[in-house]
Amino acid sequence: MNFTEPLREHARREPDGVAVILASGQAVDYATLDATVDAVGRRLIAAGVQPGDVVALSARRHWRTLLLTLALGRIGPSAAPRGHPTELARAAIEFDANASPPSLPLIPTGRDWYQPVRRAGDLGPLTPHGDSNTIAVHFPSSGTTGAAKSIMVTHDALAHRVASTRQGIPLPPRARTMCIASPGSGYGFLCVLRTLWDGGTLVLSNGPADASAQLAAHRVEHLTGMPYWLDAIATAMSPGASRTPALQSVAFAGGAMPEAMADRIRERLCERIECVYGATEIGCAATGDMRELRSVEGAVGRAVAGVRVDAVDDLGNALPAGASGRLRLSGPGVAQGYAGIASDAFKGDAFTTTDLGSVGEDGIVRLEGRTSDAIDIAGVRVMPGPIEEALFAVPGVRDAAVVGRTGPTGSPQVWAAIVAAREISLDAIERSLAARRVRARPSVVARVPRIPRNDAGKVDRNALEALLSAGTHRRS
């Protein structure tokens, strides 16, 4: 099944149902969205794009990225991220002329491409191309510690990912949802498909500063995104403001949510917070209600239907319940691999992550952190997560991150970076670390103007190390 077919079906059955509310406030019904996807598809065909081609997108404008990804998927090619190998792509769209990938022809577009249109009487619907096993779209990996990879996902895998997400995060019928993640990301596009396949309404946002007003104006029932951006929405709201009445749940993915963030979201947005654990290579793997998980250190939920989660050793052997190892996620939603890159992380329907964790006898998946984030201090593995959690809990700290750096003597050290409007005492940091029984201590706490983050809100640890190396910060 082509992943755009459920959209076409909703356009037939309920053409006037609102499919998307643009950041401008304009409502686009299902019939108009379907016709607009076809119109963009015809423009792409006229530009020479053919089934099987790969087209790189800049993914900076959510509405445009959404339309282009749907249109490409419908006519047979597939969308790809900026970092897709240029030798494997046919063209590029939505790049600035001076930033287009070298050696790729740039397909020029204009605003008229993306204007919602009704179907003209003399133009019938485009017939979807691409079967279940065809590559439907490429998603970027996080790229927080190196070059992002391009992940190949089929139409069939997308369908399985939607099914798993429906089971893991139940929503009201035809729910109004807002996803802060870009539709060009794996999680962002999964949220798009889940909403549109269910006949719901997708509310697009201009960003955290405007999102609080949009939540209320459009009666959003479900808000989802990465922890940092969700917290930015909560922070932008007045502390004494009442919650958005229609909002029933908030879900986060792509990283841990410190308790200080969760408290702010509960106070200003919504009491119910859902944790979503997974990987762009397979989609949603485990979910859980934060109220039930908060008592279990590192808990991210239980495996959703259709996905198996276990911990494995360095040889790929399954470990017993409770034993710590690399988390392996298995199921029919697994990707076909990385474009142009061989990887032994994929075997059959399984993907072995770089996440360290365990699965208890109670079925709860516990996450310790990523292997690439671990800091080796005299043979002891130090994970940034517990330290970052303690830093976020210090009054006055707005953002925080921890990295490993080489100290003056050549030995590795733990460095912490914090963003704060005022000086934060080391005593306050020590009290927070001690209260959470964190054994490791940062050798340096640097007050920086900002924590470098990528579009998904994840810490760019390479950029953070460069910032700390530059020395343009205050140390404690």
Coordinates of C-alpha atoms in Angstrom, one line a residue:
M1 CA 0.0 0.0 0.0
N2 CA 1.3 3.5 -0.9
F3 CA 1.4 5.6 2.3
T4 CA -0.7 8.3 0.7
E5 CA -3.7 6.1 0.1
P6 CA -5.4 6.6 3.5
L7 CA -5.2 10.4 2.8
R8 CA -7.0 9.8 -0.5
E9 CA -9.6 7.7 1.2
H10 CA -10.4 10.4 3.8
A11 CA -10.6 12.9 0.9
R12 CA -13.3 10.7 -0.6
R13 CA -15.3 9.9 2.5
E14 CA -15.0 13.2 4.4
P15 CA -13.8 15.8 2.0
D16 CA -14.7 18.8 4.2
G17 CA -12.9 17.4 7.3
V18 CA -10.1 19.7 8.4
A19 CA -6.8 17.9 7.7
V20 CA -4.2 20.6 8.4
I21 CA -4.3 24.0 10.0
L22 CA -1.3 26.1 8.7
A23 CA 0.8 28.2 11.0
S24 CA -1.1 31.2 9.5
G25 CA -4.3 29.8 10.8
Q26 CA -5.7 28.7 7.4
A27 CA -7.6 25.5 7.5
V28 CA -7.0 22.9 4.7
D29 CA -9.6 20.2 4.3
Y30 CA -8.9 16.6 3.2
A31 CA -10.1 17.2 -0.4
T32 CA -7.9 20.3 -0.7
L33 CA -4.9 18.6 0.8
D34 CA -5.3 15.6 -1.5
A35 CA -5.7 17.9 -4.6
T36 CA -2.7 20.0 -3.5
V37 CA -0.5 16.9 -3.1
D38 CA -1.5 15.9 -6.7
A39 CA -0.8 19.4 -8.0
V40 CA 2.7 19.3 -6.5
G41 CA 3.2 15.8 -7.8
R42 CA 2.3 17.0 -11.4
R43 CA 4.9 19.8 -11.1
L44 CA 7.5 17.3 -10.0
I45 CA 6.7 15.1 -12.9
A46 CA 6.9 18.1 -15.3
A47 CA 10.4 18.8 -13.8
G48 CA 11.6 15.3 -14.8
V49 CA 11.3 13.5 -11.5
Q50 CA 10.5 9.8 -12.1
P51 CA 9.6 6.8 -10.0
G52 CA 12.6 5.5 -8.1
D53 CA 14.4 8.8 -8.0
V54 CA 15.6 10.3 -4.8
V55 CA 15.1 14.0 -4.2
A56 CA 16.9 15.9 -1.4
L57 CA 14.9 18.4 0.6
S58 CA 16.1 21.1 2.9
A59 CA 13.3 20.4 5.4
R60 CA 13.3 23.9 6.9
R61 CA 9.6 24.9 6.1
H62 CA 7.2 22.4 7.6
W63 CA 4.3 22.9 5.3
R64 CA 6.5 22.7 2.2
T65 CA 8.3 19.7 3.5
L66 CA 5.0 18.0 4.3
L67 CA 3.6 18.6 0.8
L68 CA 6.8 17.6 -1.0
T69 CA 7.2 14.4 1.0
L70 CA 3.6 13.3 0.3
A71 CA 3.8 14.2 -3.3
L72 CA 7.1 12.4 -3.9
G73 CA 5.7 9.3 -2.1
R74 CA 2.6 9.4 -4.2
I75 CA 4.2 9.6 -7.7
G76 CA 7.0 7.0 -7.0
P77 CA 10.2 8.8 -6.0
S78 CA 11.2 9.4 -2.4
A79 CA 12.2 12.4 -0.3
A80 CA 15.6 12.4 1.4
P81 CA 17.4 14.7 3.9
R82 CA 20.1 17.2 3.2
G83 CA 22.9 14.8 4.1
H84 CA 21.8 12.1 1.6
P85 CA 24.7 10.9 -0.5
T86 CA 24.6 13.2 -3.6
E87 CA 25.7 10.3 -5.9
L88 CA 22.5 8.5 -5.0
A89 CA 20.1 11.4 -5.5
R90 CA 18.5 12.8 -8.6
A91 CA 17.9 16.5 -7.6
A92 CA 17.4 18.9 -4.8
I93 CA 14.4 21.1 -3.8
E94 CA 13.9 23.9 -1.4
F95 CA 17.5 24.7 -0.9
D96 CA 18.9 28.2 -1.2
A97 CA 20.7 28.6 -4.5
N98 CA 24.1 29.0 -2.8
A99 CA 23.4 26.1 -0.4
S100 CA 22.3 23.4 -2.8
P101 CA 24.2 20.1 -2.6
P102 CA 27.0 20.2 -5.1
S103 CA 26.5 18.1 -8.3
L104 CA 22.7 18.0 -7.8
P105 CA 20.4 20.0 -10.1
L106 CA 18.2 22.3 -8.1
I107 CA 14.5 22.1 -9.0
P108 CA 13.2 25.7 -8.8
T109 CA 9.9 26.2 -6.9
G110 CA 7.8 29.2 -6.0
R111 CA 5.1 30.0 -3.5
D112 CA 2.5 29.0 -6.0
W113 CA 3.6 25.4 -5.6
Y114 CA 2.5 25.3 -2.0
Q115 CA -0.8 27.2 -2.2
P116 CA -3.7 24.9 -1.2
V117 CA -5.9 24.2 -4.3
R118 CA -9.2 22.5 -5.0
R119 CA -9.2 19.8 -7.7
A120 CA -9.8 21.1 -11.2
G121 CA -12.7 19.4 -12.9
D122 CA -10.7 18.2 -15.9
L123 CA -7.9 16.6 -13.8
G124 CA -8.6 13.3 -12.2
P125 CA -6.6 12.0 -9.1
L126 CA -3.1 10.9 -9.7
T127 CA -2.6 7.1 -9.4
P128 CA -0.2 6.3 -6.5
H129 CA 3.0 4.6 -7.6
G130 CA 5.1 2.4 -5.4
D131 CA 4.2 -0.8 -3.6
S132 CA 4.7 -2.0 -0.1
N133 CA 8.4 -2.9 -0.5
T134 CA 9.4 0.3 -2.4
I135 CA 11.5 2.9 -0.5
A136 CA 8.9 5.5 0.4
V137 CA 11.1 8.1 2.2
H138 CA 14.6 8.6 3.7
F139 CA 14.9 10.1 7.2
P140 CA 18.1 11.6 8.7
S141 CA 19.7 10.1 11.7
S142 CA 20.3 12.4 14.7
G143 CA 23.9 13.3 13.7
T144 CA 24.6 14.6 17.1
T145 CA 28.1 13.1 17.3
G146 CA 29.0 12.8 13.6
A147 CA 27.6 13.0 10.1
A148 CA 23.9 12.2 9.8
K149 CA 23.0 9.1 7.9
S150 CA 20.1 8.7 5.5
I151 CA 17.7 5.9 6.7
M152 CA 15.7 4.0 4.0
V153 CA 12.1 3.2 5.0
T154 CA 9.5 1.4 2.8
H155 CA 5.8 2.0 2.5
D156 CA 5.1 -1.2 4.4
A157 CA 7.4 -0.2 7.2
L158 CA 5.6 3.1 7.6
A159 CA 2.3 1.3 7.9
H160 CA 3.7 -0.9 10.7
R161 CA 5.1 2.2 12.5
V162 CA 1.7 3.9 12.4
A163 CA 0.1 0.8 13.8
S164 CA 2.6 0.5 16.7
T165 CA 2.2 4.2 17.5
R166 CA -1.6 3.9 17.6
Q167 CA -1.3 1.1 20.2
G168 CA 1.4 2.8 22.2
I169 CA -0.2 6.2 22.4
P170 CA -4.0 6.0 22.2
L171 CA -5.7 9.2 21.0
P172 CA -9.3 10.3 20.7
P173 CA -11.0 9.8 17.3
R174 CA -10.0 12.5 14.8
A175 CA -7.7 14.1 17.3
R176 CA -6.2 17.5 16.8
T177 CA -2.5 17.2 17.2
M178 CA 0.5 19.5 17.1
C179 CA 4.0 18.0 16.5
I180 CA 7.0 20.4 17.0
A181 CA 9.3 18.0 15.2
S182 CA 9.9 18.6 11.5
P183 CA 7.9 16.5 9.0
G184 CA 11.3 15.8 7.5
S185 CA 12.4 13.8 10.6
G186 CA 11.4 10.2 11.3
Y187 CA 9.3 11.0 14.3
G188 CA 7.8 14.2 12.8
F189 CA 6.6 12.4 9.7
L190 CA 5.3 9.5 11.8
C191 CA 3.2 12.0 13.7
V192 CA 1.9 13.4 10.4
L193 CA 0.9 10.0 9.1
R194 CA -0.7 8.9 12.3
T195 CA -2.8 12.0 12.4
L196 CA -3.9 12.0 8.7
W197 CA -4.4 8.2 8.6
D198 CA -6.8 8.6 11.6
G199 CA -8.7 11.4 9.9
G200 CA -7.5 13.9 12.5
T201 CA -6.3 17.5 12.2
L202 CA -2.6 18.4 12.1
V203 CA -1.8 21.8 13.5
L204 CA 1.4 23.4 12.3
S205 CA 3.3 25.8 14.5
N206 CA 5.6 28.7 13.9
G207 CA 7.7 27.7 16.9
P208 CA 7.5 27.6 20.7
A209 CA 6.8 31.3 21.1
D210 CA 3.6 31.0 19.1
A211 CA 2.6 27.5 20.0
S212 CA 0.9 28.3 23.3
A213 CA -1.6 30.6 21.6
Q214 CA -2.1 28.1 18.8
L215 CA -2.8 25.3 21.3
A216 CA -5.7 27.3 22.7
A217 CA -7.0 28.8 19.4
H218 CA -7.1 25.5 17.6
R219 CA -8.2 23.3 20.6
V220 CA -5.2 21.0 20.3
E221 CA -5.8 17.7 22.1
H222 CA -2.3 16.1 21.8
L223 CA 1.1 17.8 21.7
T224 CA 4.2 16.0 20.9
G225 CA 7.9 16.7 20.1
M226 CA 11.4 16.6 21.6
P227 CA 11.8 17.5 25.3
Y228 CA 13.7 20.7 24.8
W229 CA 11.1 22.2 22.4
L230 CA 8.2 21.1 24.6
D231 CA 9.9 22.8 27.6
A232 CA 10.4 25.9 25.5
I233 CA 6.6 26.1 24.9
A234 CA 5.9 25.7 28.6
T235 CA 8.6 28.3 29.5
A236 CA 7.0 30.8 27.0
M237 CA 3.8 30.6 28.9
S238 CA 3.1 32.7 32.0
P239 CA 3.7 30.7 35.2
G240 CA 0.2 31.6 36.5
A241 CA -1.6 31.0 33.2
S242 CA -4.3 28.4 33.2
R243 CA -3.6 25.2 31.2
T244 CA -5.0 24.8 27.7
P245 CA -8.4 23.2 28.4
A246 CA -8.6 20.9 25.3
L247 CA -5.0 19.5 25.7
Q248 CA -5.3 15.9 27.0
S249 CA -1.8 14.6 26.6
V250 CA 1.8 15.6 25.9
A251 CA 4.3 13.0 24.4
F252 CA 8.0 13.4 24.1
A253 CA 10.6 11.4 22.1
G254 CA 14.2 11.8 21.2
G255 CA 15.8 12.0 24.7
A256 CA 15.3 12.0 28.4
M257 CA 13.0 14.6 30.0
P258 CA 14.5 15.9 33.3
E259 CA 12.0 16.1 36.1
A260 CA 12.3 19.9 36.3
M261 CA 11.1 20.0 32.7
A262 CA 8.3 17.6 33.4
D263 CA 7.1 19.6 36.4
R264 CA 7.0 22.8 34.3
I265 CA 5.0 21.0 31.5
R266 CA 2.5 19.5 34.1
E267 CA 2.0 22.9 35.6
R268 CA 1.5 25.0 32.5
L269 CA 0.4 22.5 29.8
C270 CA -1.0 19.2 30.8
E271 CA -0.8 16.7 33.6
R272 CA -0.5 13.6 31.4
I273 CA 3.0 13.1 29.9
E274 CA 3.8 10.1 27.7
C275 CA 7.4 8.9 27.1
V276 CA 8.1 7.5 23.6
Y277 CA 11.2 5.5 23.1
G278 CA 12.4 4.3 19.8
A279 CA 14.8 5.0 16.9
T280 CA 14.4 6.5 13.5
E281 CA 15.6 3.1 12.2
I282 CA 12.4 1.4 13.4
G283 CA 10.0 4.0 14.8
C284 CA 8.1 3.8 18.1
A285 CA 9.3 0.9 20.3
A286 CA 8.2 1.5 23.8
T287 CA 5.9 4.0 25.6
G288 CA 4.8 4.7 29.1
D289 CA 3.0 7.3 31.3
M290 CA 5.5 9.4 33.2
R291 CA 3.4 9.2 36.4
E292 CA 4.0 5.4 36.4
L293 CA 7.6 5.5 35.2
R294 CA 9.0 8.2 37.5
S295 CA 9.6 5.8 40.3
V296 CA 11.9 3.5 38.1
E297 CA 15.3 5.0 37.3
G298 CA 15.8 5.2 33.5
A299 CA 12.4 3.8 32.7
V300 CA 11.0 4.7 29.2
G301 CA 8.0 2.4 29.0
R302 CA 7.0 -1.1 27.8
A303 CA 7.4 -2.4 24.3
V304 CA 4.4 -1.6 22.0
A305 CA 2.6 -4.2 20.0
G306 CA 4.5 -5.5 17.0
V307 CA 8.0 -4.5 18.4
R308 CA 10.3 -6.6 20.5
V309 CA 12.9 -5.0 22.8
D310 CA 15.8 -6.9 24.4
A311 CA 19.4 -6.2 25.5
V312 CA 22.3 -7.9 23.8
D313 CA 26.0 -8.2 24.5
D314 CA 28.8 -7.1 22.1
L315 CA 28.3 -10.3 20.1
G316 CA 24.6 -9.8 19.6
N317 CA 23.6 -12.5 22.1
A318 CA 20.4 -11.8 24.1
L319 CA 21.0 -11.0 27.7
P320 CA 18.8 -12.2 30.6
A321 CA 16.1 -9.9 32.1
G322 CA 17.6 -7.0 34.0
A323 CA 21.1 -7.4 32.5
S324 CA 22.5 -4.3 30.9
G325 CA 23.7 -4.2 27.3
R326 CA 22.9 -2.6 23.9
L327 CA 19.2 -2.3 23.2
R328 CA 18.0 -4.2 20.2
L329 CA 14.6 -3.3 18.6
S330 CA 12.9 -5.8 16.3
G331 CA 9.8 -5.6 14.2
P332 CA 8.3 -5.1 10.7
G333 CA 8.8 -1.4 10.9
V334 CA 12.6 -1.7 10.7
A335 CA 14.3 0.3 7.9
Q336 CA 16.2 -1.2 5.0
G337 CA 19.4 0.3 6.2
Y338 CA 21.5 3.4 5.5
A339 CA 21.7 4.8 2.0
G340 CA 25.2 4.1 0.6
I341 CA 26.5 2.8 3.9
A342 CA 26.8 -0.9 5.0
S343 CA 25.9 -1.5 8.7
D344 CA 25.8 -4.6 10.8
A345 CA 23.4 -2.9 13.1
F346 CA 20.6 -4.2 10.8
K347 CA 19.9 -8.0 10.8
G348 CA 16.7 -9.2 9.4
D349 CA 13.9 -7.4 11.2
A350 CA 16.2 -6.2 14.0
F351 CA 18.1 -3.0 14.6
T352 CA 20.7 -2.9 17.4
T353 CA 21.0 0.6 18.8
T354 CA 23.9 2.4 20.4
D355 CA 21.7 2.8 23.5
L356 CA 22.7 1.1 26.7
G357 CA 19.9 -0.3 28.8
S358 CA 18.0 -3.3 30.0
V359 CA 14.6 -4.9 30.0
G360 CA 13.3 -6.0 33.4
E361 CA 11.1 -9.0 34.2
D362 CA 8.3 -6.5 34.5
G363 CA 8.7 -5.7 30.9
I364 CA 9.9 -2.1 31.6
V365 CA 12.6 -0.9 29.3
R366 CA 15.3 1.0 31.2
L367 CA 17.6 3.4 29.4
E368 CA 21.1 4.3 30.7
G369 CA 22.3 6.5 27.8
R370 CA 24.1 6.2 24.4
T371 CA 27.4 4.4 24.1
S372 CA 28.8 7.5 22.2
D373 CA 27.9 9.8 25.1
A374 CA 29.6 7.7 27.7
I375 CA 32.7 9.2 29.4
D376 CA 35.5 6.9 30.6
I377 CA 37.0 8.2 33.8
A378 CA 39.8 5.9 35.0
G379 CA 37.9 2.8 33.7
V380 CA 34.6 3.9 35.1
R381 CA 31.8 4.6 32.7
V382 CA 30.1 7.9 33.4
M383 CA 26.8 8.7 31.7
P384 CA 25.8 12.4 31.2
G385 CA 22.1 11.8 31.9
P386 CA 22.1 11.7 35.7
I387 CA 24.4 14.7 36.0
E388 CA 22.2 16.7 33.5
E389 CA 19.1 15.7 35.4
A390 CA 20.7 17.2 38.6
L391 CA 21.8 20.3 36.9
F392 CA 18.3 21.0 35.4
A393 CA 16.9 20.8 39.0
V394 CA 19.1 23.6 40.2
P395 CA 17.0 26.8 40.5
G396 CA 18.1 29.3 37.9
V397 CA 19.5 26.8 35.4
R398 CA 17.6 27.0 32.1
D399 CA 19.6 24.5 30.1
A400 CA 22.4 22.1 30.7
A401 CA 24.6 19.4 29.0
V402 CA 27.5 17.3 29.9
V403 CA 30.5 16.1 27.8
G404 CA 33.8 14.4 28.2
R405 CA 36.9 16.5 27.6
T406 CA 40.7 16.0 28.0
G407 CA 42.0 17.9 31.1
P408 CA 45.2 19.8 31.5
T409 CA 47.1 16.6 32.5
G410 CA 45.8 14.7 29.4
S411 CA 43.3 12.6 31.4
P412 CA 39.6 12.6 30.5
Q413 CA 37.3 14.8 32.6
V414 CA 33.6 15.5 32.9
W415 CA 32.7 19.0 31.9
A416 CA 29.2 20.5 32.4
A417 CA 27.8 23.5 30.5
I418 CA 24.9 25.4 32.0
V419 CA 22.7 28.3 30.7
A420 CA 21.6 30.6 33.5
A421 CA 20.7 34.3 33.9
R422 CA 22.8 34.6 37.0
E423 CA 25.7 33.0 38.8
I424 CA 25.0 29.5 40.0
S425 CA 26.9 28.4 43.1
L426 CA 28.9 25.2 43.2
D427 CA 27.2 24.5 46.5
A428 CA 23.8 24.5 44.8
I429 CA 25.0 22.1 42.2
E430 CA 26.6 19.8 44.8
R431 CA 23.4 19.7 46.8
S432 CA 21.4 18.7 43.7
L433 CA 23.9 16.0 42.7
A434 CA 23.9 14.6 46.3
A435 CA 20.1 14.6 46.6
R436 CA 19.9 12.4 43.5
R437 CA 22.8 10.2 44.6
V438 CA 24.9 11.0 41.5
R439 CA 28.4 9.7 42.2
A440 CA 30.3 11.4 39.4
R441 CA 31.1 15.1 39.7
P442 CA 32.0 17.5 36.9
S443 CA 35.6 18.8 37.0
V444 CA 34.4 22.0 35.3
V445 CA 31.1 23.8 35.3
A446 CA 31.0 26.4 32.5
R447 CA 28.3 29.0 32.2
V448 CA 27.6 29.4 28.4
P449 CA 25.2 31.7 26.5
R450 CA 23.5 28.7 24.9
I451 CA 23.7 24.9 24.5
P452 CA 24.2 24.0 20.8
R453 CA 21.3 21.9 19.6
N454 CA 20.2 20.5 16.3
D455 CA 16.8 21.1 14.7
A456 CA 15.3 18.3 16.8
G457 CA 16.5 20.0 20.0
K458 CA 19.1 17.3 20.8
V459 CA 22.5 18.4 22.1
D460 CA 25.1 18.7 19.4
R461 CA 28.0 17.4 21.5
N462 CA 30.7 18.1 18.9
A463 CA 29.6 21.7 18.7
L464 CA 29.4 21.9 22.5
E465 CA 33.0 20.7 22.8
A466 CA 34.1 23.3 20.3
L467 CA 32.3 26.0 22.3
L468 CA 34.0 24.9 25.5
S469 CA 37.3 24.7 23.7
A470 CA 36.9 28.3 22.5
G471 CA 37.0 29.4 26.1
T472 CA 34.3 32.1 25.7
H473 CA 32.5 31.2 28.9
R474 CA 32.8 31.5 32.6
R475 CA 34.2 28.5 34.5
S476 CA 33.6 27.4 38.1

